[in-house]
């Protein structure tokens, strides 16, 4: 019975991350249906962020009401750009790409974010490039493979893969539209897709700064959402002159903005946060390619869009490159954690200096002030092992033995 409970407990993070990717994939399908229904892209984003603002405010109020750090102008300044690159600009570019190209393509391009983040982190000094280690080589090679996969996905179509579709949600809505087929619109969609990835990668770099200065997850998310909601709403009001577009009349529009705001920007974020705390960020990241598979299948089965060999090959290369980068990062984190653990063990041990000769004691205390716990003089340690020295310290010198001891031997 205990083994069964342990298996269930260990499976929780896996099941949660699968559910998160299903939620994210379904958001992309809802976006496509809302756009097909005639809803403006800018208004979809504005509604999502306004709804998310209310939800994240409630979360911050419940979980961090008494534990928020002091809010500074610097934090607000960074939150502005966090909302710009991580929400308003990112979503506008991504949905523009979703409108001009297939949902499969837009989702596959999104898997370039880890590679772009790695490149930006190197330029910003947040990531080290060590080509002598296997981890460094894996990260560089994975980045190159991921970029190559995006090129294949962009420029190579290949044969059409026919999947029998039983349902076409596009034709069930009143406004049936088709993807633009001319090369100009497709190129614009590709550029918007790459732009959204670059914007999101910049956001991750900014978030690493915010996390250090304002370490409250729910509150920082709320600040970001406030800035993003203001930006997206102002942009939508400036661009969209037709006030009838703001009406959430159809069911699909209401479902899209509510689902994307509450489930994708709220519940999914909580689940991801819990999984990061339990298993680490690398564990969470490896589930991202699952969204590509889910969207590709749903795209073909539900939206009646063509699936090509080039999309599969490019997507596979992007996934392989992503996993290589994640593997390299995982190995580096393991080494870093091991070194930090070893350093912590030394720091937490009682450091004893064996100084044979009283004249060395004052000099030793001066040089090692703040580092040593005990200084022992006039002790012959030539025939004593570590246990015997520790026993002598406890019995003869009446110094209690607490934890481990690190011995430094200094002769006269």
Coordinates of N, CA and C in Angstrom, one line a residue, residues 26-246:
X26 N -4.7 23.9 -25.8 CA -6.1 24.2 -26.1 C -6.3 25.7 -26.2
X27 N -5.5 26.5 -25.5 CA -5.6 28.0 -25.6 C -5.3 28.4 -27.1
X28 N -4.3 27.8 -27.7 CA -4.0 28.1 -29.1 C -5.2 27.8 -30.0
X29 N -5.8 26.7 -29.7 CA -7.0 26.3 -30.6 C -8.1 27.3 -30.4
X30 N -8.4 27.7 -29.1 CA -9.4 28.7 -28.8 C -9.1 30.0 -29.5
X31 N -7.8 30.4 -29.5 CA -7.4 31.6 -30.1 C -7.8 31.6 -31.6
X32 N -7.4 30.5 -32.2 CA -7.7 30.3 -33.7 C -9.2 30.4 -34.0
X33 N -10.0 29.8 -33.1 CA -11.5 29.8 -33.3 C -12.0 31.2 -33.1
X34 N -11.5 32.0 -32.1 CA -12.0 33.3 -31.9 C -11.6 34.2 -33.0
X35 N -10.4 34.1 -33.5 CA -10.0 34.9 -34.7 C -10.9 34.5 -35.9
X36 N -11.1 33.2 -36.1 CA -12.0 32.8 -37.2 C -13.4 33.3 -37.0
X37 N -13.8 33.6 -35.8 CA -15.2 34.1 -35.5 C -15.2 35.6 -35.8
X38 N -14.1 36.2 -36.2 CA -14.1 37.6 -36.5 C -13.7 38.5 -35.4
X39 N -13.2 38.0 -34.3 CA -12.8 38.8 -33.2 C -11.4 39.4 -33.4
X40 N -11.2 40.6 -33.1 CA -9.9 41.3 -33.3 C -8.9 40.7 -32.4
X41 N -7.7 40.5 -32.9 CA -6.6 39.9 -32.2 C -6.2 40.8 -31.0
X42 N -6.2 42.1 -31.2 CA -5.8 43.1 -30.2 C -6.8 43.0 -29.0
X43 N -8.1 42.9 -29.4 CA -9.1 42.9 -28.3 C -9.1 41.6 -27.5
X44 N -8.8 40.5 -28.2 CA -8.6 39.2 -27.5 C -7.6 39.3 -26.4
X45 N -6.4 39.9 -26.8 CA -5.3 40.1 -25.8 C -5.7 41.0 -24.7
X46 N -6.3 42.1 -25.0 CA -6.7 43.1 -24.0 C -7.7 42.5 -23.0
X47 N -8.7 41.7 -23.5 CA -9.6 41.1 -22.5 C -8.9 40.0 -21.7
X48 N -8.0 39.3 -22.3 CA -7.3 38.2 -21.5 C -6.5 38.8 -20.4
X49 N -5.8 39.9 -20.7 CA -4.9 40.5 -19.7 C -5.7 41.2 -18.6
X50 N -6.9 41.8 -19.0 CA -7.7 42.5 -18.0 C -8.3 41.4 -17.0
X51 N -8.8 40.3 -17.6 CA -9.4 39.2 -16.8 C -8.3 38.6 -15.9
X52 N -7.1 38.4 -16.5 CA -5.9 37.9 -15.7 C -5.5 38.8 -14.6
X53 N -5.6 40.1 -14.8 CA -5.3 41.1 -13.8 C -6.1 40.9 -12.5
X54 N -7.4 40.7 -12.7 CA -8.3 40.5 -11.6 C -7.9 39.2 -10.8
X55 N -7.7 38.2 -11.6 CA -7.4 36.8 -11.0 C -6.0 36.9 -10.3
X56 N -5.0 37.5 -10.9 CA -3.7 37.5 -10.2 C -3.7 38.4 -9.0
X57 N -4.5 39.5 -9.0 CA -4.7 40.3 -7.8 C -5.2 39.5 -6.7
X58 N -6.2 38.7 -7.0 CA -6.8 37.9 -5.9 C -5.8 36.9 -5.3
X59 N -5.0 36.3 -6.2 CA -3.9 35.4 -5.8 C -2.9 36.1 -4.9
X60 N -2.4 37.3 -5.3 CA -1.5 38.0 -4.5 C -2.0 38.5 -3.2
X61 N -3.3 38.8 -3.2 CA -4.0 39.2 -1.9 C -4.1 38.1 -0.9
X62 N -4.4 36.9 -1.5 CA -4.6 35.7 -0.6 C -3.2 35.1 -0.1
X63 N -2.2 35.0 -1.0 CA -1.0 34.3 -0.6 C 0.1 35.2 -0.1
X64 N 0.1 36.5 -0.5 CA 1.3 37.3 -0.2 C 0.8 38.6 0.4
X65 N -0.3 38.6 1.1 CA -0.8 39.9 1.6 C 0.2 40.5 2.7
X66 N 0.8 39.7 3.5 CA 1.7 40.2 4.6 C 3.2 39.9 4.3
X67 N 3.5 39.4 3.2 CA 4.9 39.0 2.9 C 5.5 39.7 1.7
X68 N 4.8 40.7 1.2 CA 5.4 41.4 0.0 C 6.6 42.3 0.4
X69 N 7.6 42.3 -0.4 CA 8.8 43.2 -0.1 C 8.4 44.6 -0.5
X70 N 9.2 45.6 -0.2 CA 9.0 47.0 -0.5 C 9.0 47.2 -2.0
X71 N 8.0 47.9 -2.5 CA 7.9 48.2 -3.9 C 8.7 49.5 -4.2
X72 N 9.6 49.4 -5.2 CA 10.4 50.6 -5.5 C 10.2 51.0 -7.0
X73 N 10.7 52.2 -7.3 CA 10.5 52.6 -8.7 C 11.2 51.7 -9.7
X74 N 12.4 51.2 -9.3 CA 13.1 50.3 -10.1 C 12.3 49.0 -10.5
X75 N 11.6 48.5 -9.4 CA 10.8 47.3 -9.7 C 9.7 47.6 -10.6
X76 N 9.0 48.8 -10.4 CA 8.0 49.2 -11.4 C 8.5 49.4 -12.8
X77 N 9.7 50.0 -12.9 CA 10.3 50.2 -14.2 C 10.5 48.8 -14.9
X78 N 11.1 47.9 -14.2 CA 11.3 46.5 -14.7 C 10.0 45.8 -15.0
X79 N 9.0 46.0 -14.2 CA 7.6 45.4 -14.4 C 7.0 45.9 -15.7
X80 N 7.3 47.2 -16.0 CA 6.7 47.8 -17.3 C 7.3 47.0 -18.5
X81 N 8.6 46.8 -18.5 CA 9.2 46.0 -19.6 C 8.9 44.5 -19.5
X82 N 8.7 44.0 -18.3 CA 8.2 42.7 -18.2 C 6.9 42.4 -18.8
X83 N 5.9 43.4 -18.5 CA 4.6 43.3 -19.1 C 4.6 43.5 -20.6
X84 N 5.6 44.3 -21.1 CA 5.7 44.6 -22.5 C 6.2 43.3 -23.3
X85 N 7.3 42.8 -22.9 CA 8.0 41.7 -23.6 C 7.3 40.4 -23.3
X86 N 6.8 40.2 -22.1 CA 6.3 38.9 -21.7 C 4.8 38.8 -21.9
X87 N 4.1 39.8 -22.2 CA 2.6 39.7 -22.3 C 2.1 40.5 -23.5
X88 N 2.0 41.8 -23.5 CA 1.3 42.6 -24.5 C 2.0 42.5 -25.9
X89 N 3.3 42.7 -26.0 CA 4.0 42.6 -27.3 C 4.1 41.1 -27.7
X90 N 4.4 40.3 -26.8 CA 4.5 38.8 -27.1 C 3.2 38.3 -27.6
X91 N 2.1 38.5 -26.9 CA 0.8 38.0 -27.3 C 0.4 38.6 -28.7
X92 N 0.6 39.9 -28.9 CA 0.2 40.5 -30.1 C 1.0 39.9 -31.3
X93 N 2.3 39.7 -31.2 CA 3.0 39.1 -32.2 C 2.7 37.6 -32.4
X94 N 2.5 36.9 -31.3 CA 2.2 35.5 -31.5 C 0.8 35.2 -32.1
X95 N -0.2 36.0 -31.7 CA -1.5 35.9 -32.3 C -1.6 36.4 -33.7
X96 N -0.7 37.3 -34.1 CA -0.6 37.8 -35.5 C -0.1 36.6 -36.3
X97 N 0.9 36.0 -35.8 CA 1.5 34.8 -36.5 C 0.5 33.7 -36.6
X98 N -0.3 33.5 -35.5 CA -1.3 32.5 -35.5 C -2.4 32.7 -36.5
X99 N -2.7 34.0 -36.8 CA -3.7 34.4 -37.8 C -3.2 34.2 -39.2
X100 N -1.9 34.4 -39.4 CA -1.3 34.4 -40.8 C -0.8 33.0 -41.2
X101 N -0.4 32.2 -40.2 CA 0.1 30.8 -40.5 C -0.7 29.8 -39.6
X102 N -0.3 28.6 -39.8 CA -1.1 27.5 -39.0 C -0.7 27.5 -37.6
X103 N -1.6 27.0 -36.7 CA -1.4 26.9 -35.3 C -0.2 26.0 -35.0
X104 N 0.0 25.0 -35.8 CA 1.1 24.1 -35.7 C 2.4 24.8 -35.9
X105 N 2.5 25.6 -36.9 CA 3.7 26.4 -37.2 C 4.0 27.3 -36.1
X106 N 3.0 28.1 -35.6 CA 3.2 29.1 -34.6 C 3.7 28.4 -33.3
X107 N 3.1 27.3 -33.0 CA 3.5 26.6 -31.8 C 4.9 26.0 -31.9
X108 N 5.3 25.5 -33.0 CA 6.6 24.9 -33.2 C 7.7 26.0 -33.1
X109 N 7.4 27.2 -33.7 CA 8.4 28.3 -33.6 C 8.6 28.7 -32.1
X110 N 7.6 28.5 -31.3 CA 7.6 28.9 -29.9 C 8.7 28.1 -29.1
X111 N 9.0 26.9 -29.7 CA 10.0 26.0 -29.0 C 11.4 26.5 -29.2
X112 N 11.6 27.6 -30.0 CA 12.9 28.3 -30.2 C 13.3 29.1 -29.0
X113 N 12.3 29.4 -28.1 CA 12.5 30.3 -27.0 C 13.7 29.9 -26.1
X114 N 13.9 28.6 -25.7 CA 15.1 28.2 -24.9 C 16.4 28.5 -25.6
X115 N 16.5 28.3 -26.9 CA 17.7 28.5 -27.6 C 18.0 30.0 -27.7
X116 N 17.0 30.9 -28.0 CA 17.2 32.3 -28.0 C 17.5 32.9 -26.6
X117 N 16.9 32.3 -25.6 CA 17.2 32.7 -24.2 C 18.7 32.4 -23.9
X118 N 19.1 31.3 -24.3 CA 20.5 30.9 -24.1 C 21.5 31.8 -24.7
X119 N 21.2 32.2 -26.0 CA 22.1 33.2 -26.7 C 22.1 34.6 -26.0
X120 N 20.9 35.0 -25.6 CA 20.8 36.3 -24.9 C 21.5 36.3 -23.6
X121 N 21.3 35.2 -22.9 CA 21.9 35.0 -21.6 C 23.5 35.1 -21.6
X122 N 24.0 34.6 -22.7 CA 25.5 34.6 -22.9 C 25.9 36.1 -23.1
X123 N 25.2 36.8 -23.9 CA 25.5 38.2 -24.2 C 25.3 39.1 -22.9
X124 N 24.4 38.7 -22.1 CA 24.1 39.5 -20.9 C 24.9 39.0 -19.7
X125 N 25.8 38.0 -19.9 CA 26.6 37.5 -18.8 C 26.0 36.7 -17.8
X126 N 24.7 36.2 -18.1 CA 24.0 35.3 -17.2 C 24.3 33.8 -17.4
X127 N 24.9 33.5 -18.5 CA 25.2 32.1 -18.9 C 26.7 32.1 -19.3
X128 N 27.4 31.0 -18.9 CA 28.8 30.8 -19.3 C 28.9 29.8 -20.5
X129 N 29.8 30.1 -21.4 CA 30.0 29.2 -22.6 C 31.3 28.5 -22.4
X130 N 31.2 27.2 -22.1 CA 32.4 26.4 -21.9 C 32.5 25.3 -22.9
X131 N 33.2 25.5 -24.0 CA 33.2 24.6 -25.1 C 34.1 23.3 -24.8
X132 N 34.8 23.4 -23.7 CA 35.6 22.2 -23.3 C 34.9 21.1 -22.6
X133 N 33.7 21.5 -22.0 CA 32.9 20.5 -21.3 C 31.8 19.9 -22.2
X134 N 31.4 18.7 -21.9 CA 30.3 18.1 -22.7 C 29.0 18.9 -22.6
X135 N 28.8 19.5 -21.4 CA 27.6 20.3 -21.2 C 27.6 21.5 -22.1
X136 N 28.7 22.2 -22.2 CA 28.8 23.4 -23.1 C 28.6 23.1 -24.5
X137 N 29.2 22.0 -25.0 CA 29.1 21.5 -26.4 C 27.6 21.2 -26.7
X138 N 27.0 20.5 -25.7 CA 25.6 20.1 -25.9 C 24.7 21.4 -26.1
X139 N 24.9 22.4 -25.3 CA 24.1 23.6 -25.3 C 24.3 24.3 -26.6
X140 N 25.5 24.4 -27.1 CA 25.8 25.1 -28.4 C 25.2 24.3 -29.5
X141 N 25.5 23.0 -29.6 CA 25.0 22.2 -30.6 C 23.5 22.1 -30.7
X142 N 22.9 22.1 -29.5 CA 21.4 22.1 -29.4 C 20.8 23.4 -29.9
X143 N 21.5 24.5 -29.6 CA 21.0 25.8 -30.1 C 21.1 25.8 -31.6
X144 N 22.2 25.3 -32.2 CA 22.3 25.3 -33.7 C 21.3 24.4 -34.3
X145 N 21.0 23.2 -33.7 CA 20.0 22.3 -34.3 C 18.6 22.9 -34.2
X146 N 18.3 23.6 -33.1 CA 17.0 24.2 -32.9 C 16.8 25.3 -34.0
X147 N 17.8 26.1 -34.2 CA 17.6 27.1 -35.2 C 17.5 26.5 -36.6
X148 N 18.3 25.4 -36.9 CA 18.2 24.7 -38.1 C 16.8 24.1 -38.3
X149 N 16.2 23.6 -37.3 CA 14.9 23.1 -37.4 C 13.9 24.1 -37.7
X150 N 14.0 25.3 -37.1 CA 13.1 26.4 -37.5 C 13.2 26.8 -38.9
X151 N 14.4 26.7 -39.5 CA 14.6 27.0 -40.9 C 13.9 26.0 -41.8
X152 N 14.0 24.7 -41.4 CA 13.4 23.6 -42.1 C 11.8 23.8 -42.1
X153 N 11.4 24.2 -40.9 CA 9.9 24.4 -40.7 C 9.4 25.5 -41.5
X154 N 10.3 26.5 -41.7 CA 9.9 27.7 -42.4 C 9.9 27.6 -43.9
X155 N 11.0 26.9 -44.5 CA 11.2 27.0 -45.9 C 10.9 25.6 -46.6
X156 N 10.8 24.5 -45.8 CA 10.5 23.2 -46.5 C 9.1 22.7 -46.1
X157 N 8.3 22.5 -47.1 CA 6.9 22.0 -46.9 C 6.9 20.5 -47.0
X158 N 7.3 19.9 -48.1 CA 7.2 18.5 -48.3 C 5.8 18.0 -48.6
X159 N 5.7 16.7 -48.5 CA 4.4 16.0 -48.8 C 3.4 16.3 -47.8
X160 N 2.1 16.3 -48.2 CA 1.0 16.5 -47.3 C 0.7 15.2 -46.6
X161 N 0.5 15.3 -45.2 CA 0.1 14.1 -44.4 C -1.4 14.1 -44.2
X162 N -2.1 13.2 -44.8 CA -3.5 13.2 -44.7 C -4.0 12.5 -43.4
X163 N -4.6 13.2 -42.5 CA -5.3 12.6 -41.3 C -6.8 12.9 -41.5
X164 N -7.5 11.8 -41.4 CA -9.0 11.8 -41.6 C -9.6 12.7 -40.5
X165 N -10.2 13.8 -40.9 CA -10.8 14.7 -39.9 C -12.3 14.4 -39.8
X166 N -12.8 14.2 -38.6 CA -14.2 13.9 -38.3 C -15.0 15.2 -38.0
X167 N -14.2 16.2 -37.5 CA -14.9 17.5 -37.1 C -14.1 18.7 -37.6
X168 N -14.8 19.7 -38.1 CA -14.2 20.9 -38.5 C -14.8 22.1 -37.8
X169 N -14.2 22.5 -36.7 CA -14.8 23.6 -35.9 C -14.8 24.9 -36.7
X170 N -13.9 25.1 -37.7 CA -13.9 26.3 -38.5 C -15.3 26.5 -39.1
X171 N -15.8 25.4 -39.7 CA -17.1 25.5 -40.5 C -18.3 25.6 -39.5
X172 N -18.1 25.2 -38.3 CA -19.2 25.3 -37.3 C -19.5 26.7 -36.9
X173 N -18.5 27.6 -37.0 CA -18.7 29.0 -36.6 C -19.2 29.7 -37.8
X174 N -19.9 30.8 -37.6 CA -20.5 31.6 -38.6 C -19.6 32.2 -39.6
X175 N -18.4 32.6 -39.1 CA -17.4 33.3 -40.0 C -16.3 32.4 -40.4
X176 N -16.4 31.8 -41.6 CA -15.4 30.9 -42.0 C -14.3 31.7 -42.8
X177 N -13.1 31.6 -42.3 CA -12.0 32.3 -43.0 C -10.9 31.2 -43.3
X178 N -10.1 31.6 -44.2 CA -9.0 30.7 -44.6 C -7.7 31.4 -44.4
X179 N -6.6 30.6 -44.2 CA -5.3 31.2 -44.0 C -4.8 31.9 -45.2
X180 N -4.2 33.0 -45.1 CA -3.6 33.6 -46.3 C -2.6 32.7 -47.0
X181 N -2.7 32.7 -48.3 CA -1.9 31.8 -49.1 C -0.7 32.5 -49.8
X182 N -0.8 33.8 -49.9 CA 0.3 34.5 -50.6 C 1.5 34.6 -49.8
X183 N 2.7 34.6 -50.4 CA 3.9 34.6 -49.7 C 4.2 35.8 -48.8
X184 N 3.6 36.9 -49.2 CA 3.8 38.1 -48.4 C 3.2 38.0 -47.0
X185 N 2.0 37.4 -46.9 CA 1.3 37.2 -45.6 C 2.0 36.2 -44.8
X186 N 2.5 35.1 -45.5 CA 3.2 34.0 -44.8 C 4.5 34.5 -44.2
X187 N 5.2 35.3 -45.0 CA 6.5 35.9 -44.5 C 6.3 36.8 -43.3
X188 N 5.2 37.6 -43.4 CA 4.9 38.4 -42.2 C 4.5 37.5 -41.0
X189 N 3.8 36.4 -41.2 CA 3.5 35.5 -40.1 C 4.7 34.9 -39.5
X190 N 5.7 34.5 -40.4 CA 7.0 34.0 -39.9 C 7.7 35.0 -39.1
X191 N 7.8 36.2 -39.6 CA 8.5 37.3 -38.8 C 7.9 37.6 -37.5
X192 N 6.6 37.6 -37.5 CA 5.8 37.8 -36.2 C 6.1 36.6 -35.2
X193 N 6.2 35.4 -35.8 CA 6.5 34.2 -34.9 C 7.9 34.3 -34.3
X194 N 8.9 34.7 -35.1 CA 10.2 34.9 -34.6 C 10.3 36.0 -33.6
X195 N 9.6 37.1 -33.9 CA 9.5 38.3 -33.0 C 8.9 37.9 -31.7
X196 N 7.9 37.1 -31.7 CA 7.3 36.7 -30.4 C 8.2 35.9 -29.6
X197 N 9.0 35.0 -30.2 CA 10.0 34.2 -29.5 C 11.1 35.1 -28.9
X198 N 11.6 36.1 -29.7 CA 12.6 37.0 -29.2 C 12.1 37.8 -28.0
X199 N 10.8 38.3 -28.1 CA 10.2 39.1 -27.1 C 10.1 38.3 -25.8
X200 N 9.7 37.0 -25.9 CA 9.6 36.2 -24.7 C 10.9 35.8 -24.1
X201 N 11.9 35.6 -24.9 CA 13.3 35.4 -24.4 C 13.8 36.6 -23.7
X202 N 13.5 37.8 -24.2 CA 13.9 39.0 -23.4 C 13.2 39.1 -22.1
X203 N 11.9 38.7 -22.1 CA 11.2 38.7 -20.8 C 11.8 37.8 -19.8
X204 N 12.3 36.6 -20.2 CA 12.9 35.7 -19.3 C 14.2 36.3 -18.7
X205 N 14.9 37.0 -19.5 CA 16.1 37.7 -19.0 C 15.7 38.8 -17.9
X206 N 14.7 39.5 -18.2 CA 14.2 40.5 -17.3 C 13.7 39.9 -16.0
X207 N 13.0 38.8 -16.1 CA 12.5 38.1 -15.0 C 13.5 37.6 -14.0
X208 N 14.7 37.3 -14.6 CA 15.8 36.8 -13.7 C 16.3 38.0 -12.8
X209 N 16.1 39.2 -13.3 CA 16.5 40.4 -12.5 C 15.4 40.7 -11.5
X210 N 14.2 40.6 -11.9 CA 13.1 41.0 -11.0 C 13.0 40.0 -9.9
X211 N 13.3 38.7 -10.2 CA 13.2 37.6 -9.1 C 14.2 37.9 -8.0
X212 N 15.3 38.6 -8.3 CA 16.3 38.9 -7.3 C 15.9 40.1 -6.4
X213 N 15.3 41.1 -7.1 CA 14.9 42.3 -6.4 C 13.5 42.3 -5.8
X214 N 12.6 41.5 -6.3 CA 11.3 41.4 -5.8 C 10.8 40.0 -5.8
X215 N 11.3 39.2 -4.8 CA 11.1 37.7 -4.8 C 9.7 37.3 -4.3
X216 N 8.7 37.8 -4.9 CA 7.3 37.4 -4.5 C 6.6 37.1 -5.8
X217 N 6.4 35.8 -6.1 CA 5.9 35.3 -7.4 C 4.5 35.9 -7.7
X218 N 3.6 35.8 -6.9 CA 2.2 36.3 -7.2 C 2.1 37.8 -7.3
X219 N 2.8 38.5 -6.5 CA 2.8 40.0 -6.5 C 3.5 40.5 -7.8
X220 N 4.7 39.9 -8.1 CA 5.4 40.3 -9.3 C 4.6 40.0 -10.6
X221 N 3.9 38.9 -10.6 CA 3.0 38.5 -11.7 C 1.9 39.5 -11.8
X222 N 1.3 39.9 -10.7 CA 0.2 40.9 -10.7 C 0.7 42.3 -11.3
X223 N 1.9 42.7 -10.8 CA 2.5 44.0 -11.4 C 2.7 43.9 -12.9
X224 N 3.3 42.8 -13.3 CA 3.5 42.6 -14.7 C 2.1 42.6 -15.5
X225 N 1.1 42.0 -14.9 CA -0.2 41.9 -15.6 C -0.8 43.3 -15.7
X226 N -0.7 44.1 -14.6 CA -1.2 45.4 -14.6 C -0.6 46.2 -15.7
X227 N 0.7 46.2 -15.9 CA 1.4 46.9 -16.9 C 1.0 46.4 -18.3
X228 N 0.9 45.1 -18.4 CA 0.6 44.5 -19.7 C -0.9 44.8 -20.1
X229 N -1.8 44.8 -19.1 CA -3.2 45.1 -19.4 C -3.4 46.6 -19.9
X230 N -2.7 47.5 -19.2 CA -2.7 48.9 -19.6 C -2.2 49.1 -21.1
X231 N -1.0 48.4 -21.3 CA -0.4 48.5 -22.7 C -1.3 47.9 -23.7
X232 N -1.8 46.7 -23.5 CA -2.6 46.0 -24.5 C -3.9 46.7 -24.8
X233 N -4.6 47.2 -23.7 CA -5.8 47.9 -23.8 C -5.7 49.2 -24.6
X234 N -4.6 50.0 -24.2 CA -4.3 51.3 -24.9 C -4.1 51.0 -26.4
X235 N -3.3 50.0 -26.7 CA -3.0 49.6 -28.1 C -4.3 49.2 -28.9
X236 N -5.1 48.4 -28.2 CA -6.3 48.0 -28.9 C -7.3 49.2 -29.1
X237 N -7.4 50.1 -28.2 CA -8.3 51.2 -28.3 C -7.7 52.1 -29.5
X238 N -6.4 52.2 -29.6 CA -5.8 53.1 -30.6 C -6.0 52.5 -32.0
X239 N -5.9 51.2 -32.1 CA -5.9 50.5 -33.4 C -7.3 50.2 -33.9
X240 N -8.2 49.6 -33.0 CA -9.5 49.2 -33.3 C -10.5 50.3 -33.1
X241 N -11.1 50.8 -34.2 CA -12.0 51.9 -34.2 C -13.5 51.4 -34.1
X242 N -13.7 50.2 -34.4 CA -15.1 49.6 -34.4 C -15.4 49.1 -33.0
X243 N -16.3 49.9 -32.3 CA -16.6 49.6 -30.9 C -17.5 48.3 -30.8
X244 N -18.1 47.8 -31.9 CA -18.8 46.6 -31.8 C -17.9 45.4 -31.6
X245 N -16.6 45.5 -32.0 CA -15.7 44.4 -31.8 C -15.5 44.1 -30.3
X246 N -15.8 45.0 -29.4 CA -15.5 44.8 -28.0 C -16.6 44.0 -27.4

